[in-house]
XYZ file of C-alpha atoms in Angstrom:
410
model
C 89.326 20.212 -78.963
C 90.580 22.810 -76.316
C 93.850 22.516 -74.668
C 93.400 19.741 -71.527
C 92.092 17.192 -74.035
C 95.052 18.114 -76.274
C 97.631 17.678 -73.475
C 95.915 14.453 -72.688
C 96.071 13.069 -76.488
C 99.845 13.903 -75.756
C 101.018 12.108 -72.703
C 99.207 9.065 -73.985
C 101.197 8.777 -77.404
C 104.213 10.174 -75.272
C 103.981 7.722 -72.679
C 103.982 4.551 -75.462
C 107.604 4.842 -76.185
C 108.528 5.725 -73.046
C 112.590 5.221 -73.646
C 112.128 7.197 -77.135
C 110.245 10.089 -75.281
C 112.976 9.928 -72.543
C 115.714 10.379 -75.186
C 114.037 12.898 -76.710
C 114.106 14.731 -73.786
C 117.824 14.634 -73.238
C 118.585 17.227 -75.516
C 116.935 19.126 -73.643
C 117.418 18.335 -70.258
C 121.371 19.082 -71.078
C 120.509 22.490 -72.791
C 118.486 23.976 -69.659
C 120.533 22.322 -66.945
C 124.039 23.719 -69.079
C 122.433 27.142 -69.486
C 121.415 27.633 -65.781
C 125.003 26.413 -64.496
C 126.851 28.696 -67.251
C 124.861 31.354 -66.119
C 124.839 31.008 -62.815
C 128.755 30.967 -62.564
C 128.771 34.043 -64.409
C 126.114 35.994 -62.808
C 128.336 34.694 -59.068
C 131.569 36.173 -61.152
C 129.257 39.311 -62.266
C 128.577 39.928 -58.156
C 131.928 39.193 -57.154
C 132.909 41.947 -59.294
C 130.210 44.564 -57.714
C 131.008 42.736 -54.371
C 134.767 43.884 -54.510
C 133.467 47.141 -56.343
C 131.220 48.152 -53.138
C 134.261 46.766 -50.861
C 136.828 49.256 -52.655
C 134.765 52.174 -52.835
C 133.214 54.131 -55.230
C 134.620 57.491 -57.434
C 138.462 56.840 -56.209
C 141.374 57.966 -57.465
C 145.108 56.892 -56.582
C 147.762 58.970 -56.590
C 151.364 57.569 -56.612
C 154.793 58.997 -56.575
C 156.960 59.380 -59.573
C 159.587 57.209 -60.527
C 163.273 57.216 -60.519
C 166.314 56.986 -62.972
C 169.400 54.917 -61.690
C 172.237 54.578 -63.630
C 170.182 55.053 -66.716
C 167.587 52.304 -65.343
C 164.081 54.317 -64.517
C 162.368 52.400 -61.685
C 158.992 52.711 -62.714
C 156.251 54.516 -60.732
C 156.122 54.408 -57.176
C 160.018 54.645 -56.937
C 160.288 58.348 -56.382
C 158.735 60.706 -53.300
C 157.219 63.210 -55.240
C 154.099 62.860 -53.535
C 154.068 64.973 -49.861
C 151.241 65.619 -46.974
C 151.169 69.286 -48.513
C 149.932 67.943 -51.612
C 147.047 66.427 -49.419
C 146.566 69.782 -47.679
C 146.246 71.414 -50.578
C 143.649 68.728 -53.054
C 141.439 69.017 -49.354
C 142.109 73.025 -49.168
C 142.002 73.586 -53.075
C 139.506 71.382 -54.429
C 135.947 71.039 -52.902
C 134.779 68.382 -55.089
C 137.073 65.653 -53.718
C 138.384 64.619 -50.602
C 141.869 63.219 -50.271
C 143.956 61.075 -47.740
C 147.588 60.263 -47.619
C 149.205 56.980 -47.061
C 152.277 55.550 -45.913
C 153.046 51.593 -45.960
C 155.346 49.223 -44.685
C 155.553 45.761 -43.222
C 155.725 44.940 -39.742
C 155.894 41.712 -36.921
C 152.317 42.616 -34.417
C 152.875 40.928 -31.533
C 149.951 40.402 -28.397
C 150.664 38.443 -25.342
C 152.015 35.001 -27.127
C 150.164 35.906 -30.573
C 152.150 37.454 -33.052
C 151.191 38.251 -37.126
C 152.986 39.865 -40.010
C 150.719 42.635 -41.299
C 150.703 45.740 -43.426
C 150.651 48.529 -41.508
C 149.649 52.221 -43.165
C 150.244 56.147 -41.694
C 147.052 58.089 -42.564
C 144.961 60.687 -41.408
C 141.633 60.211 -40.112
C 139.869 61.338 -43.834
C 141.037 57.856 -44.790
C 137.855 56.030 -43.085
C 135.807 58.367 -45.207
C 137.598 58.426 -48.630
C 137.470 54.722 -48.239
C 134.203 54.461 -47.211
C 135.661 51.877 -44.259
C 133.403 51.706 -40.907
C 134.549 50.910 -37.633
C 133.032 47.969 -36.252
C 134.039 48.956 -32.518
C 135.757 51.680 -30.417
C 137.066 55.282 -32.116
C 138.974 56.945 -34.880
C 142.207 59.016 -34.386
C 141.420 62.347 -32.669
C 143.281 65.488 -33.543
C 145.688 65.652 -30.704
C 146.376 62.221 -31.454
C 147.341 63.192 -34.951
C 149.354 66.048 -33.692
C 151.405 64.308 -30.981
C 152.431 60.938 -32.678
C 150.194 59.305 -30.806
C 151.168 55.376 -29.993
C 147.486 54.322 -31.099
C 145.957 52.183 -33.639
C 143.042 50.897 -35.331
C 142.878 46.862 -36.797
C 141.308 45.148 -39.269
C 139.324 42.110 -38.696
C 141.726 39.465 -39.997
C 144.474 41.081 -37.266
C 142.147 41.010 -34.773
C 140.919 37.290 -34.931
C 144.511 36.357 -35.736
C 145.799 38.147 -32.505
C 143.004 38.121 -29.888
C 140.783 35.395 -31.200
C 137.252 35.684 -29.503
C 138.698 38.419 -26.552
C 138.002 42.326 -27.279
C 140.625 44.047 -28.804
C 139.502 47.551 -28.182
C 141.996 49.210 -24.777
C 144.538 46.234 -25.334
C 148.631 46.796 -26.185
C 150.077 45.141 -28.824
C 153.679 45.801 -29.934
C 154.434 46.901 -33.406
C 158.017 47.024 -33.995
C 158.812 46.327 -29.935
C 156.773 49.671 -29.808
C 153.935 49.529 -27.513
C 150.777 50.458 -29.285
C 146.665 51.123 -28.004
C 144.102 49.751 -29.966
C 141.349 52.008 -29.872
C 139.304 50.669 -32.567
C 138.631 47.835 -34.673
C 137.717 47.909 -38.381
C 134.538 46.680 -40.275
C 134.964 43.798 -42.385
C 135.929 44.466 -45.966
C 137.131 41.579 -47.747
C 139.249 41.028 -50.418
C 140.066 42.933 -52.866
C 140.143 43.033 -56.779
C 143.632 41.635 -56.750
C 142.499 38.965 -54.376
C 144.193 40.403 -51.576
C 143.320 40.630 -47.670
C 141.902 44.351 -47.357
C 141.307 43.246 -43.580
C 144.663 42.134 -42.694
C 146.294 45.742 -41.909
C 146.572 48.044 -39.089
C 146.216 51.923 -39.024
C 148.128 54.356 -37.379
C 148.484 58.153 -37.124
C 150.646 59.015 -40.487
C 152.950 61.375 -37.812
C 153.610 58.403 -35.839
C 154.308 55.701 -38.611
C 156.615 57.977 -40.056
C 158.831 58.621 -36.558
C 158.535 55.434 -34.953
C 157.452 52.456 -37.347
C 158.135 53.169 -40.637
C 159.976 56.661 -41.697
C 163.608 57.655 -42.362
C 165.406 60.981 -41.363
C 164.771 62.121 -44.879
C 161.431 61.580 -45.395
C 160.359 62.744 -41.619
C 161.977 66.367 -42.740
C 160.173 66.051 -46.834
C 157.094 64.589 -45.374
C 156.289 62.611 -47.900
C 153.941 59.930 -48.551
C 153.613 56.428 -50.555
C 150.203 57.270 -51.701
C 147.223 59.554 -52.023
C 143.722 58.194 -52.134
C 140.926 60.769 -53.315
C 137.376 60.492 -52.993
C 135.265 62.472 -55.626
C 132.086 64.093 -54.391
C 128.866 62.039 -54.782
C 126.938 62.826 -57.968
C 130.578 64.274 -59.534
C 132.385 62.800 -62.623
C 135.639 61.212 -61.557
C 136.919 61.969 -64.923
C 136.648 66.225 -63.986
C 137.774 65.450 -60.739
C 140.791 63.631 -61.747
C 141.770 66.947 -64.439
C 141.486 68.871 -61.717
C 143.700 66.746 -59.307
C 146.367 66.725 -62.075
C 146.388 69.824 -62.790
C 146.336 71.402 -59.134
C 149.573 68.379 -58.451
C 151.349 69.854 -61.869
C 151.117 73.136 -60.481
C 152.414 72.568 -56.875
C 155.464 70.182 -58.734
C 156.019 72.916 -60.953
C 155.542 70.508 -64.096
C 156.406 72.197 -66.692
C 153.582 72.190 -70.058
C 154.148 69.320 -71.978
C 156.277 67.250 -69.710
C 155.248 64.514 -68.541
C 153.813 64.098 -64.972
C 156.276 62.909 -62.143
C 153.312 61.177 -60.256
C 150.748 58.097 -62.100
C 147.026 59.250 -61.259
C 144.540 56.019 -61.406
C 141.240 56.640 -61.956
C 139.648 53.255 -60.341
C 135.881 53.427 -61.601
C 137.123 52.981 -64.890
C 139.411 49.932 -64.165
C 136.364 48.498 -62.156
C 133.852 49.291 -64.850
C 136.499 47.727 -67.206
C 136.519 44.589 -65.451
C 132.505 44.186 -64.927
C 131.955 44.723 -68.586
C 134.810 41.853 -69.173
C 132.668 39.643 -66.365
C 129.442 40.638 -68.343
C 130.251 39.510 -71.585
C 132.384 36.197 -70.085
C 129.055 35.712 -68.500
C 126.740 36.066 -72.055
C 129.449 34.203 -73.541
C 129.231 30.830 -71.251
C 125.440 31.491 -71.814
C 125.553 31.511 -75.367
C 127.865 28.306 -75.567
C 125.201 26.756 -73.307
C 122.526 27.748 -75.619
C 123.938 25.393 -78.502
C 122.786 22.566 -76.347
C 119.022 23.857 -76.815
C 119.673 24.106 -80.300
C 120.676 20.655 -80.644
C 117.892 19.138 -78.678
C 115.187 20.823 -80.485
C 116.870 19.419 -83.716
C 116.298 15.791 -81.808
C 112.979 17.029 -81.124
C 112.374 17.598 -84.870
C 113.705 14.085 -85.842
C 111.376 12.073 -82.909
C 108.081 14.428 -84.123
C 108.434 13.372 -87.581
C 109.083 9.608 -87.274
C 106.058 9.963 -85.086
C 104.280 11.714 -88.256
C 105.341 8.692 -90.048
C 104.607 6.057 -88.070
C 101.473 7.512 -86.955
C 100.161 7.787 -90.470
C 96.996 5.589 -90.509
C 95.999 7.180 -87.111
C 96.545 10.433 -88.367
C 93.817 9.319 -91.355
C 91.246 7.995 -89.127
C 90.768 11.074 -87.052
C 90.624 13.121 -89.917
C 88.015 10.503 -91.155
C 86.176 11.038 -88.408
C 85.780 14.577 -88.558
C 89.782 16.427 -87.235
C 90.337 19.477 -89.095
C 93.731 19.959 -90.220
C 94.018 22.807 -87.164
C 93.674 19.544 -84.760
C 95.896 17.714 -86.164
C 98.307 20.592 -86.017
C 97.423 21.087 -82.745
C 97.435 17.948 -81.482
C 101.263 17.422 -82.778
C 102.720 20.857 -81.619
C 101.333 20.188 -77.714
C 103.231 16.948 -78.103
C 106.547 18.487 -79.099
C 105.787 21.763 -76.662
C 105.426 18.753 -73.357
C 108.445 17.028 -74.181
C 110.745 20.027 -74.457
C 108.679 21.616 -71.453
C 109.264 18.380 -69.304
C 112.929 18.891 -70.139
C 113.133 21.841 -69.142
C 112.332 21.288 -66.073
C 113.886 18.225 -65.277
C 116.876 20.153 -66.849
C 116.062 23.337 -64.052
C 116.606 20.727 -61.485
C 119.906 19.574 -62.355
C 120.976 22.629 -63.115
C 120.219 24.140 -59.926
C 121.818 21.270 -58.242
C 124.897 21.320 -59.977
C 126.062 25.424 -59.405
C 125.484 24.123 -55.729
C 127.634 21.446 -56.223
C 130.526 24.101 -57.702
C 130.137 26.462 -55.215
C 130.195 23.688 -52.513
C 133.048 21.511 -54.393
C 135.348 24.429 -55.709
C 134.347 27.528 -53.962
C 133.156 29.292 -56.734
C 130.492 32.095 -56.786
C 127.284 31.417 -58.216
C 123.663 32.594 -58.672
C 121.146 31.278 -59.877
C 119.080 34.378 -60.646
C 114.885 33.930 -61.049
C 114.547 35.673 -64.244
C 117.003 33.333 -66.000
C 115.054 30.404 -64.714
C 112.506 32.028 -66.133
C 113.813 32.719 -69.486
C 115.142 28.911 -69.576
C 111.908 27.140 -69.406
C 109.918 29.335 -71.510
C 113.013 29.288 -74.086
C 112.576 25.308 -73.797
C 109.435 25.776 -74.460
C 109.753 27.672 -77.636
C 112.620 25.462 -78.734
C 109.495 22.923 -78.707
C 106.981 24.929 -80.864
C 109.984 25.940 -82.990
C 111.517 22.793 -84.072
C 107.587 20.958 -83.635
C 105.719 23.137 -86.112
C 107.379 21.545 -89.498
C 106.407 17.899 -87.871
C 103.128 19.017 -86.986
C 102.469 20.981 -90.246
C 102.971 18.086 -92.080
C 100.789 15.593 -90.385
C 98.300 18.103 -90.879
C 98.858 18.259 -94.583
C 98.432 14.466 -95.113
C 95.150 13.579 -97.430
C 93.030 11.403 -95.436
C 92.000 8.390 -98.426
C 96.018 8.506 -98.497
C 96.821 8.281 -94.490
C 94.064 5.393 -94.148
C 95.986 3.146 -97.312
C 99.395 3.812 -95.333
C 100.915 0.439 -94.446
């Protein structure tokens, strides 16, 4: 008997008990639908992650200042200005593997005709674009006379520019940061949120000499120069980890650390925390898949249980077509295509809902998910397997029966 007449011996002994065949399926239909939802929230979690990844940049390093000691009370890091534009000067002049770009932040009321927002507002240079890897959507970057003479320009990001000008163009407009009159000469490209889940986009940029004279500085830190942060950028191809030994070790030097102190600045080598997250993503994802998986497991068992109270109350038939001339390999056969259609048709009724419901998360709770091709894939052909699997001790035994034996069944 080849295959079609097989499969059509099988949907007519399926479609007899057609509640018991629909039961059957259940199992199944839960398994596939549970592992294409658990995977599909964790592949959306898995892109977030390289979403936020690509949005952050790739081979950075932070540099922050040092912290302080009060009273006996140290601070923690980021409490101290050990960190100065020289510093930058010198990581740009010193090392040609990376590329480095100071920051200075602060908080400050935006204000634009009637519209006013509450934004961050960072003192860089115009390296920053490029150690962030940050486009600009319209207009210009800082020039260097700009830089040089505290220029009273800026660049926005997108959330400052819909929440100030709305659908008008930003670029050649004066907006007041501070009550200081300010031109926006370019607006930046989208970048989202970041790991933390904050607003990259809602900031403004300025020229790092004018932040720290008119927005943001003191007396004392316009004469030290110094700076809240350092972001470097490690050459393409280059391992962050040599780069960041390097940056240490040129920073110790200029600080005049001495050997086996301890540094007075906390160097962050982002790849790794990224990588470290992604791997914790990858396995939460393989983990909800696996969980999922025990619902395939359990309806193949159910599979198992239908296919051999079939065997047995399919006895006499199973005696009159080996009577009649069915080898043992047709019976076999005959019983496995059986258990292979119902955990097949499961599957894919199971596909269905399971593509239906990670739209319905990502609709009802804004979650991220994915429902990739290769694990739709993977599902129904597992389902299918699950069939043969838990079908073949069912079917090996109807095949076993003795005929003279099957036909005296009552």
């Amino acid at each position: 008997m080849n295959f079609i007449a097989l499969l059509r011996i099988a949907l007519r002994a399926l479609a007899v008990n057609k509640l018991r065949s629909a039961l059957t399926m259940l199992g199944i239909i839960i398994g596939v639908g549970a592992v294409i939802v658990m995977i599909a929230v964790g592949s959306g979690a898995q892109a977030r992650v390289a979403e936020q990844i690509r949005a952050l940049g790739s081979n950075l390093l932070l540099v922050m200042p040092g912290s302080t000691t009060a009273g006996g009370v140290r601070m923690g890091f980021g409490s101290g200005s050990t960190l100065t534009e020289d510093d930058v000067v010198a990581i740009n002049r010193e090392l040609p593997e990376a590329l480095a770009a100071p920051a200075l932040r602060g908080t400050a009321q935006v204000i634009w005709g009637n519209s006013n927002w509450s934004t961050q507002v960072f003192g860089t240079t115009p390296e920053y674009l490029e150690v962030r890897q940050w486009p600009l959507a319209s207009g210009r970057g800082f020039e260097a006379g700009e830089m040089a003479g505290a220029a009273k320009v800026c660049l926005i990001g997108a959330t400052v520019a819909k929440q100030l000008f709305g659908a008008a163009d930003p670029l050649d407009q004066s907006i007041r940061i501070k009550r200081i009159p300010f031109t926006v000469i370019g607006v930046l490209d989208v970048k989202g949120q970041s790991m933390m889940g904050t607003d990259q986009d809602d900031l403004i940029l300025v020229p790092i000499k004018t932040a720290r004279s008119r927005v943001l500085g003191t007396a004392s830190a316009a004469r030290n120069r110094t700076v809240g942060t350092i972001w470097v950028k490690a050459a393409d191809g280059l391992d962050t980890k040599v780069v960041e030994e390097n940056v240490r070790g040129l920073l110790r030097q200029r600080h005049r650390v001495q050997a086996g102190a301890d540094d007075d600045f906390s160097l962050r080598n982002l790849q790794e925390v990224m990588a470290a997250q992604e791997a914790s993503s990858r396995v939460l994802a393989l983990l909800l898949a696996a969980v999922a998986s025990v619902s395939l497991l359990v309806g193949g068992i159910g599979i198992m249980n239908i296919m051999l109270v079939s065997v047995t109350e399919r006895t006499r038939e199973i005696g009159l077509r080996m009577a009649v001339g069915a080898k043992p390999r047709n019976i076999l056969m005959q019983f496995l295509v059986e258990a292979m259609t119902l955990s097949t048709m499961g599957g894919l009724i199971g596909l269905s809902l399971g593509v239906l419901g990670a739209k319905v998360i990502a609709s009802s709770f804004g979650w991220n998910t994915l429902v990739r091709p290769d694990v739709v894939v993977a599902a129904i052909a597992f389902s299918g397997f699950v069939g043969i699997g838990f079908g073949l001790y069912p079917a090996y035994k109807a095949s076993r029966l003795d005929p003279i034996d099957a036909l005296r069944y009552e």
